[in-house]
Amino acid sequence: MIKSPITLLIASITIGTAAILSGCNSKSGQSSSTTRESQSAENGERKEDVKIAYVCIDTIINRYEFCIEHSKVLETRMNNIKATLASKGKALQNSAINFQKKVQSGAITSQEQAQKIQVSLQKQQMELENLQDKYSAQFEKERQKYNDEMKDSIESFLKDYNKDRKFSMILSKVENNILFADKKMDITEEVLNGLNKRYKSSKDNKAKKQK
C-alpha cells in the first residue's frame, strides 16, 4: 500500500507551531510583559484557527452508495472476464489433448499434418494471451475511471461541506496511518450521510431527465 502523506502534513503543522512558539520565546528577554501577553494572545488565536478533522476511508468505501454500486459493476465485469478466459483456455487445452491422442493413436500420419495442427494451436495460444492482455488493460482503465470519479466526488463534496465548517485540514484515515486522533475530530458519519444524500439526489435528477 502506498504510504499516505498525512503523517508529513501533521509533522509540518507541529514543526510550524513549534517554530512560532520558539521565535516568540527568543524575544522574551527584550519585550515587556504587555508585549508577551499580546504575543501569547496572537499565538492562541493562530492555534484556534487550525481546525483539523478526519474521515475513515474504509467506511466511505463500504457504505457510500456510489462505491457500492460501482464495486458491483467492476466485480461483475471481472467475473465475466474470468469466465470467458477460462472457457477459451479449456477449449484450447482440449484441442491440445485431442491432438496428442491422435498422434499417439496414429490418426495423424504425416509430419506436415502434425506441424499444421501445432502451428494452429500455437496461434490460438497467442490469441488467448493477447485477449487476456486486452481484457486486463480494459479492466484497469475502468477501475481507474471509477477511482477518479470516486475521488472527485468526495473532494467536490468536501469543498462545499467545508464552506460552513471551516476546517483547515480534513485528513483521510486509512487503517492505522494516523497514530492518534480525538474521536471529536471524526466527521466520517456526517460526510457519509452527505455523500449518500447528494448521490441519491443526482440519480433522481438523471432519472427525471430520462423520462
PDB file of C-alpha atoms in Angstrom:
ATOM      1  CA  MET A   1       0.000   0.000   0.000  1.00  0.00           C
ATOM      2  CA  ILE A   2       1.268   3.475  -0.846  1.00  0.00           C
ATOM      3  CA  LYS A   3       2.124   5.349   2.252  1.00  0.00           C
ATOM      4  CA  SER A   4      -0.165   8.310   2.875  1.00  0.00           C
ATOM      5  CA  PRO A   5       1.385  11.807   3.110  1.00  0.00           C
ATOM      6  CA  ILE A   6      -0.841  12.595   6.090  1.00  0.00           C
ATOM      7  CA  THR A   7       1.988  11.935   8.560  1.00  0.00           C
ATOM      8  CA  LEU A   8       4.117  14.500   6.775  1.00  0.00           C
ATOM      9  CA  LEU A   9       1.294  17.034   6.878  1.00  0.00           C
ATOM     10  CA  ILE A  10       0.810  16.558  10.607  1.00  0.00           C
ATOM     11  CA  ALA A  11       4.562  16.879  11.137  1.00  0.00           C
ATOM     12  CA  SER A  12       4.676  20.128   9.186  1.00  0.00           C
ATOM     13  CA  ILE A  13       1.923  21.603  11.349  1.00  0.00           C
ATOM     14  CA  THR A  14       3.746  20.544  14.521  1.00  0.00           C
ATOM     15  CA  ILE A  15       7.070  21.956  13.322  1.00  0.00           C
ATOM     16  CA  GLY A  16       5.433  25.175  12.182  1.00  0.00           C
ATOM     17  CA  THR A  17       3.738  25.673  15.536  1.00  0.00           C
ATOM     18  CA  ALA A  18       6.960  24.906  17.382  1.00  0.00           C
ATOM     19  CA  ALA A  19       8.843  27.423  15.258  1.00  0.00           C
ATOM     20  CA  ILE A  20       6.321  30.154  16.049  1.00  0.00           C
ATOM     21  CA  LEU A  21       6.493  29.472  19.762  1.00  0.00           C
ATOM     22  CA  SER A  22      10.294  29.261  19.679  1.00  0.00           C
ATOM     23  CA  GLY A  23      10.537  32.576  17.863  1.00  0.00           C
ATOM     24  CA  CYS A  24       8.354  34.282  20.428  1.00  0.00           C
ATOM     25  CA  ASN A  25      10.311  32.825  23.350  1.00  0.00           C
ATOM     26  CA  SER A  26      13.642  34.007  21.956  1.00  0.00           C
ATOM     27  CA  LYS A  27      12.424  37.605  22.137  1.00  0.00           C
ATOM     28  CA  SER A  28      11.015  37.379  25.641  1.00  0.00           C
ATOM     29  CA  GLY A  29      14.062  38.958  27.263  1.00  0.00           C
ATOM     30  CA  GLN A  30      13.734  42.022  25.042  1.00  0.00           C
ATOM     31  CA  SER A  31       9.978  42.559  25.380  1.00  0.00           C
ATOM     32  CA  SER A  32       7.780  43.917  28.113  1.00  0.00           C
ATOM     33  CA  SER A  33       5.144  41.812  29.869  1.00  0.00           C
ATOM     34  CA  THR A  34       2.484  43.621  27.848  1.00  0.00           C
ATOM     35  CA  THR A  35       4.164  42.587  24.597  1.00  0.00           C
ATOM     36  CA  ARG A  36       4.443  38.979  25.771  1.00  0.00           C
ATOM     37  CA  GLU A  37       0.759  38.910  26.612  1.00  0.00           C
ATOM     38  CA  SER A  38      -0.032  40.311  23.184  1.00  0.00           C
ATOM     39  CA  GLN A  39       2.119  37.674  21.502  1.00  0.00           C
ATOM     40  CA  SER A  40       0.538  34.905  23.594  1.00  0.00           C
ATOM     41  CA  ALA A  41      -2.904  36.094  22.626  1.00  0.00           C
ATOM     42  CA  GLU A  42      -1.904  36.207  18.975  1.00  0.00           C
ATOM     43  CA  ASN A  43      -0.443  32.694  19.133  1.00  0.00           C
ATOM     44  CA  GLY A  44      -3.604  31.482  20.846  1.00  0.00           C
ATOM     45  CA  GLU A  45      -5.687  32.875  18.009  1.00  0.00           C
ATOM     46  CA  ARG A  46      -3.497  31.182  15.452  1.00  0.00           C
ATOM     47  CA  LYS A  47      -3.827  27.810  17.181  1.00  0.00           C
ATOM     48  CA  GLU A  48      -7.586  28.198  17.423  1.00  0.00           C
ATOM     49  CA  ASP A  49      -7.731  28.892  13.691  1.00  0.00           C
ATOM     50  CA  VAL A  50      -6.242  25.461  12.915  1.00  0.00           C
ATOM     51  CA  LYS A  51      -9.238  23.100  12.823  1.00  0.00           C
ATOM     52  CA  ILE A  52      -8.497  19.539  11.788  1.00  0.00           C
ATOM     53  CA  ALA A  53     -10.888  16.654  11.112  1.00  0.00           C
ATOM     54  CA  TYR A  54     -10.570  13.201   9.603  1.00  0.00           C
ATOM     55  CA  VAL A  55     -12.644  10.802   7.524  1.00  0.00           C
ATOM     56  CA  CYS A  56     -12.349   6.990   7.686  1.00  0.00           C
ATOM     57  CA  ILE A  57     -11.920   5.997   4.048  1.00  0.00           C
ATOM     58  CA  ASP A  58     -12.736   2.316   4.653  1.00  0.00           C
ATOM     59  CA  THR A  59     -16.159   3.326   5.954  1.00  0.00           C
ATOM     60  CA  ILE A  60     -16.769   5.527   2.913  1.00  0.00           C
ATOM     61  CA  ILE A  61     -15.796   2.738   0.508  1.00  0.00           C
ATOM     62  CA  ASN A  62     -18.013   0.181   2.274  1.00  0.00           C
ATOM     63  CA  ARG A  63     -21.098   2.379   2.768  1.00  0.00           C
ATOM     64  CA  TYR A  64     -21.061   5.119   0.139  1.00  0.00           C
ATOM     65  CA  GLU A  65     -23.715   4.085  -2.405  1.00  0.00           C
ATOM     66  CA  PHE A  66     -21.581   5.269  -5.309  1.00  0.00           C
ATOM     67  CA  CYS A  67     -18.775   2.937  -4.202  1.00  0.00           C
ATOM     68  CA  ILE A  68     -21.123   0.027  -3.527  1.00  0.00           C
ATOM     69  CA  GLU A  69     -22.775   0.239  -6.944  1.00  0.00           C
ATOM     70  CA  HIS A  70     -19.585   0.698  -8.914  1.00  0.00           C
ATOM     71  CA  SER A  71     -17.811  -2.063  -6.992  1.00  0.00           C
ATOM     72  CA  LYS A  72     -20.577  -4.453  -8.041  1.00  0.00           C
ATOM     73  CA  VAL A  73     -20.173  -3.362 -11.654  1.00  0.00           C
ATOM     74  CA  LEU A  74     -16.429  -3.985 -11.518  1.00  0.00           C
ATOM     75  CA  GLU A  75     -16.928  -7.343  -9.801  1.00  0.00           C
ATOM     76  CA  THR A  76     -19.387  -8.456 -12.476  1.00  0.00           C
ATOM     77  CA  ARG A  77     -17.010  -7.301 -15.190  1.00  0.00           C
ATOM     78  CA  MET A  78     -14.125  -9.214 -13.613  1.00  0.00           C
ATOM     79  CA  ASN A  79     -16.178 -12.405 -13.248  1.00  0.00           C
ATOM     80  CA  ASN A  80     -17.227 -12.198 -16.913  1.00  0.00           C
ATOM     81  CA  ILE A  81     -13.611 -11.786 -17.996  1.00  0.00           C
ATOM     82  CA  LYS A  82     -12.511 -14.764 -15.886  1.00  0.00           C
ATOM     83  CA  ALA A  83     -15.316 -16.928 -17.269  1.00  0.00           C
ATOM     84  CA  THR A  84     -14.509 -16.015 -20.873  1.00  0.00           C
ATOM     85  CA  LEU A  85     -10.796 -16.679 -20.494  1.00  0.00           C
ATOM     86  CA  ALA A  86     -11.408 -19.908 -18.597  1.00  0.00           C
ATOM     87  CA  SER A  87     -13.750 -21.159 -21.323  1.00  0.00           C
ATOM     88  CA  LYS A  88     -11.327 -20.349 -24.130  1.00  0.00           C
ATOM     89  CA  GLY A  89      -8.422 -21.781 -22.150  1.00  0.00           C
ATOM     90  CA  LYS A  90     -10.324 -25.014 -21.552  1.00  0.00           C
ATOM     91  CA  ALA A  91     -11.173 -25.308 -25.250  1.00  0.00           C
ATOM     92  CA  LEU A  92      -7.528 -24.834 -26.188  1.00  0.00           C
ATOM     93  CA  GLN A  93      -6.428 -27.402 -23.630  1.00  0.00           C
ATOM     94  CA  ASN A  94      -8.920 -29.913 -25.013  1.00  0.00           C
ATOM     95  CA  SER A  95      -7.654 -29.300 -28.550  1.00  0.00           C
ATOM     96  CA  ALA A  96      -4.076 -29.909 -27.401  1.00  0.00           C
ATOM     97  CA  ILE A  97      -5.055 -33.149 -25.630  1.00  0.00           C
ATOM     98  CA  ASN A  98      -7.019 -34.300 -28.670  1.00  0.00           C
ATOM     99  CA  PHE A  99      -4.019 -33.591 -30.901  1.00  0.00           C
ATOM    100  CA  GLN A 100      -1.739 -35.615 -28.633  1.00  0.00           C
ATOM    101  CA  LYS A 101      -4.145 -38.549 -28.638  1.00  0.00           C
ATOM    102  CA  LYS A 102      -4.302 -38.541 -32.438  1.00  0.00           C
ATOM    103  CA  VAL A 103      -0.523 -38.547 -32.658  1.00  0.00           C
ATOM    104  CA  GLN A 104      -0.253 -41.450 -30.222  1.00  0.00           C
ATOM    105  CA  SER A 105      -3.003 -43.456 -31.929  1.00  0.00           C
ATOM    106  CA  GLY A 106      -1.523 -42.936 -35.378  1.00  0.00           C
ATOM    107  CA  ALA A 107      -4.517 -40.979 -36.639  1.00  0.00           C
ATOM    108  CA  ILE A 108      -2.111 -38.298 -37.866  1.00  0.00           C
ATOM    109  CA  THR A 109       0.010 -39.945 -40.480  1.00  0.00           C
ATOM    110  CA  SER A 110       2.297 -37.181 -41.751  1.00  0.00           C
ATOM    111  CA  GLN A 111       4.750 -34.725 -40.218  1.00  0.00           C
ATOM    112  CA  GLU A 112       3.261 -31.947 -42.340  1.00  0.00           C
ATOM    113  CA  GLN A 113      -0.213 -32.548 -40.923  1.00  0.00           C
ATOM    114  CA  ALA A 114       1.143 -32.556 -37.373  1.00  0.00           C
ATOM    115  CA  GLN A 115       3.042 -29.305 -37.919  1.00  0.00           C
ATOM    116  CA  LYS A 116      -0.068 -27.572 -39.264  1.00  0.00           C
ATOM    117  CA  ILE A 117      -2.035 -28.527 -36.156  1.00  0.00           C
ATOM    118  CA  GLN A 118       0.831 -27.421 -33.908  1.00  0.00           C
ATOM    119  CA  VAL A 119       1.025 -24.049 -35.658  1.00  0.00           C
ATOM    120  CA  SER A 120      -2.738 -23.674 -35.255  1.00  0.00           C
ATOM    121  CA  LEU A 121      -2.540 -24.474 -31.540  1.00  0.00           C
ATOM    122  CA  GLN A 122       0.324 -22.021 -31.040  1.00  0.00           C
ATOM    123  CA  LYS A 123      -1.664 -19.335 -32.844  1.00  0.00           C
ATOM    124  CA  GLN A 124      -4.671 -19.972 -30.609  1.00  0.00           C
ATOM    125  CA  GLN A 125      -2.415 -19.797 -27.545  1.00  0.00           C
ATOM    126  CA  MET A 126      -1.029 -16.436 -28.663  1.00  0.00           C
ATOM    127  CA  GLU A 127      -4.511 -15.104 -29.392  1.00  0.00           C
ATOM    128  CA  LEU A 128      -5.646 -16.156 -25.927  1.00  0.00           C
ATOM    129  CA  GLU A 129      -2.703 -14.384 -24.298  1.00  0.00           C
ATOM    130  CA  ASN A 130      -3.387 -11.238 -26.329  1.00  0.00           C
ATOM    131  CA  LEU A 131      -7.037 -11.386 -25.345  1.00  0.00           C
ATOM    132  CA  GLN A 132      -6.062 -11.690 -21.691  1.00  0.00           C
ATOM    133  CA  ASP A 133      -3.810  -8.628 -22.003  1.00  0.00           C
ATOM    134  CA  LYS A 134      -6.604  -6.724 -23.758  1.00  0.00           C
ATOM    135  CA  TYR A 135      -9.156  -7.556 -21.075  1.00  0.00           C
ATOM    136  CA  SER A 136      -6.661  -6.713 -18.337  1.00  0.00           C
ATOM    137  CA  ALA A 137      -5.975  -3.281 -19.857  1.00  0.00           C
ATOM    138  CA  GLN A 138      -9.693  -2.597 -20.309  1.00  0.00           C
ATOM    139  CA  PHE A 139     -10.484  -3.569 -16.743  1.00  0.00           C
ATOM    140  CA  GLU A 140      -7.648  -1.464 -15.342  1.00  0.00           C
ATOM    141  CA  LYS A 141      -8.943   1.511 -17.347  1.00  0.00           C
ATOM    142  CA  GLU A 142     -12.452   1.004 -15.953  1.00  0.00           C
ATOM    143  CA  ARG A 143     -11.110   0.625 -12.421  1.00  0.00           C
ATOM    144  CA  GLN A 144      -9.025   3.787 -12.713  1.00  0.00           C
ATOM    145  CA  LYS A 145     -12.005   5.702 -14.074  1.00  0.00           C
ATOM    146  CA  TYR A 146     -14.080   4.573 -11.100  1.00  0.00           C
ATOM    147  CA  ASN A 147     -11.340   5.567  -8.643  1.00  0.00           C
ATOM    148  CA  ASP A 148     -11.007   9.000 -10.250  1.00  0.00           C
ATOM    149  CA  GLU A 149     -14.782   9.541 -10.161  1.00  0.00           C
ATOM    150  CA  MET A 150     -14.934   8.481  -6.508  1.00  0.00           C
ATOM    151  CA  LYS A 151     -12.048  10.805  -5.604  1.00  0.00           C
ATOM    152  CA  ASP A 152     -13.609  13.732  -7.480  1.00  0.00           C
ATOM    153  CA  SER A 153     -16.975  13.034  -5.864  1.00  0.00           C
ATOM    154  CA  ILE A 154     -15.557  13.090  -2.333  1.00  0.00           C
ATOM    155  CA  GLU A 155     -13.348  16.131  -2.921  1.00  0.00           C
ATOM    156  CA  SER A 156     -16.196  18.066  -4.542  1.00  0.00           C
ATOM    157  CA  PHE A 157     -18.492  17.319  -1.608  1.00  0.00           C
ATOM    158  CA  LEU A 158     -15.862  18.276   0.977  1.00  0.00           C
ATOM    159  CA  LYS A 159     -15.283  21.639  -0.707  1.00  0.00           C
ATOM    160  CA  ASP A 160     -18.973  22.502  -0.332  1.00  0.00           C
ATOM    161  CA  TYR A 161     -19.186  20.910   3.103  1.00  0.00           C
ATOM    162  CA  ASN A 162     -16.226  22.897   4.397  1.00  0.00           C
ATOM    163  CA  LYS A 163     -17.619  26.275   3.369  1.00  0.00           C
ATOM    164  CA  ASP A 164     -19.557  26.292   6.646  1.00  0.00           C
ATOM    165  CA  ARG A 165     -17.355  24.072   8.795  1.00  0.00           C
ATOM    166  CA  LYS A 166     -14.125  25.986   8.067  1.00  0.00           C
ATOM    167  CA  PHE A 167     -11.688  23.145   8.696  1.00  0.00           C
ATOM    168  CA  SER A 168      -8.048  23.956   7.983  1.00  0.00           C
ATOM    169  CA  MET A 169      -7.441  20.344   7.034  1.00  0.00           C
ATOM    170  CA  ILE A 170      -9.513  17.193   6.541  1.00  0.00           C
ATOM    171  CA  LEU A 171      -7.385  14.054   6.716  1.00  0.00           C
ATOM    172  CA  SER A 172      -8.101  10.633   5.241  1.00  0.00           C
ATOM    173  CA  LYS A 173      -7.789   7.864   7.829  1.00  0.00           C
ATOM    174  CA  VAL A 174      -6.828   4.521   6.319  1.00  0.00           C
ATOM    175  CA  GLU A 175      -6.288   1.657   8.764  1.00  0.00           C
ATOM    176  CA  ASN A 176      -3.587   2.873  11.206  1.00  0.00           C
ATOM    177  CA  ASN A 177      -1.989   5.683   9.213  1.00  0.00           C
ATOM    178  CA  ILE A 178      -2.934   8.182  11.961  1.00  0.00           C
ATOM    179  CA  LEU A 179      -1.272   7.292  15.255  1.00  0.00           C
ATOM    180  CA  PHE A 180      -3.763   9.141  17.418  1.00  0.00           C
ATOM    181  CA  ALA A 181      -6.757  11.404  16.911  1.00  0.00           C
ATOM    182  CA  ASP A 182      -9.533  12.515  19.233  1.00  0.00           C
ATOM    183  CA  LYS A 183     -12.875  10.985  18.228  1.00  0.00           C
ATOM    184  CA  LYS A 184     -14.277  14.514  18.240  1.00  0.00           C
ATOM    185  CA  MET A 185     -12.293  15.052  15.039  1.00  0.00           C
ATOM    186  CA  ASP A 186     -14.079  12.154  13.297  1.00  0.00           C
ATOM    187  CA  ILE A 187     -16.588  13.534  10.769  1.00  0.00           C
ATOM    188  CA  THR A 188     -16.982  10.266   8.848  1.00  0.00           C
ATOM    189  CA  GLU A 189     -20.700   9.711   9.507  1.00  0.00           C
ATOM    190  CA  GLU A 190     -21.578  13.305   8.706  1.00  0.00           C
ATOM    191  CA  VAL A 191     -19.624  13.178   5.458  1.00  0.00           C
ATOM    192  CA  LEU A 192     -21.028   9.738   4.549  1.00  0.00           C
ATOM    193  CA  ASN A 193     -24.605  10.888   5.051  1.00  0.00           C
ATOM    194  CA  GLY A 194     -23.949  13.985   2.979  1.00  0.00           C
ATOM    195  CA  LEU A 195     -22.350  11.986   0.172  1.00  0.00           C
ATOM    196  CA  ASN A 196     -25.219   9.499   0.006  1.00  0.00           C
ATOM    197  CA  LYS A 197     -27.820  12.258   0.103  1.00  0.00           C
ATOM    198  CA  ARG A 198     -26.134  14.117  -2.737  1.00  0.00           C
ATOM    199  CA  TYR A 199     -25.625  10.927  -4.776  1.00  0.00           C
ATOM    200  CA  LYS A 200     -29.288   9.944  -4.412  1.00  0.00           C
ATOM    201  CA  SER A 201     -30.358  13.416  -5.472  1.00  0.00           C
ATOM    202  CA  SER A 202     -28.082  13.222  -8.512  1.00  0.00           C
ATOM    203  CA  LYS A 203     -29.516   9.837  -9.521  1.00  0.00           C
ATOM    204  CA  ASP A 204     -33.075  11.069  -9.091  1.00  0.00           C
ATOM    205  CA  ASN A 205     -32.393  14.094 -11.296  1.00  0.00           C
ATOM    206  CA  LYS A 206     -30.883  11.898 -14.012  1.00  0.00           C
ATOM    207  CA  ALA A 207     -33.892   9.567 -13.866  1.00  0.00           C
ATOM    208  CA  LYS A 208     -36.288  12.510 -14.277  1.00  0.00           C
ATOM    209  CA  LYS A 209     -34.377  13.793 -17.308  1.00  0.00           C
ATOM    210  CA  GLN A 210     -34.549  10.372 -18.967  1.00  0.00           C
ATOM    211  CA  LYS A 211     -38.349  10.225 -18.689  1.00  0.00           C
TER     212      LYS A 211
END
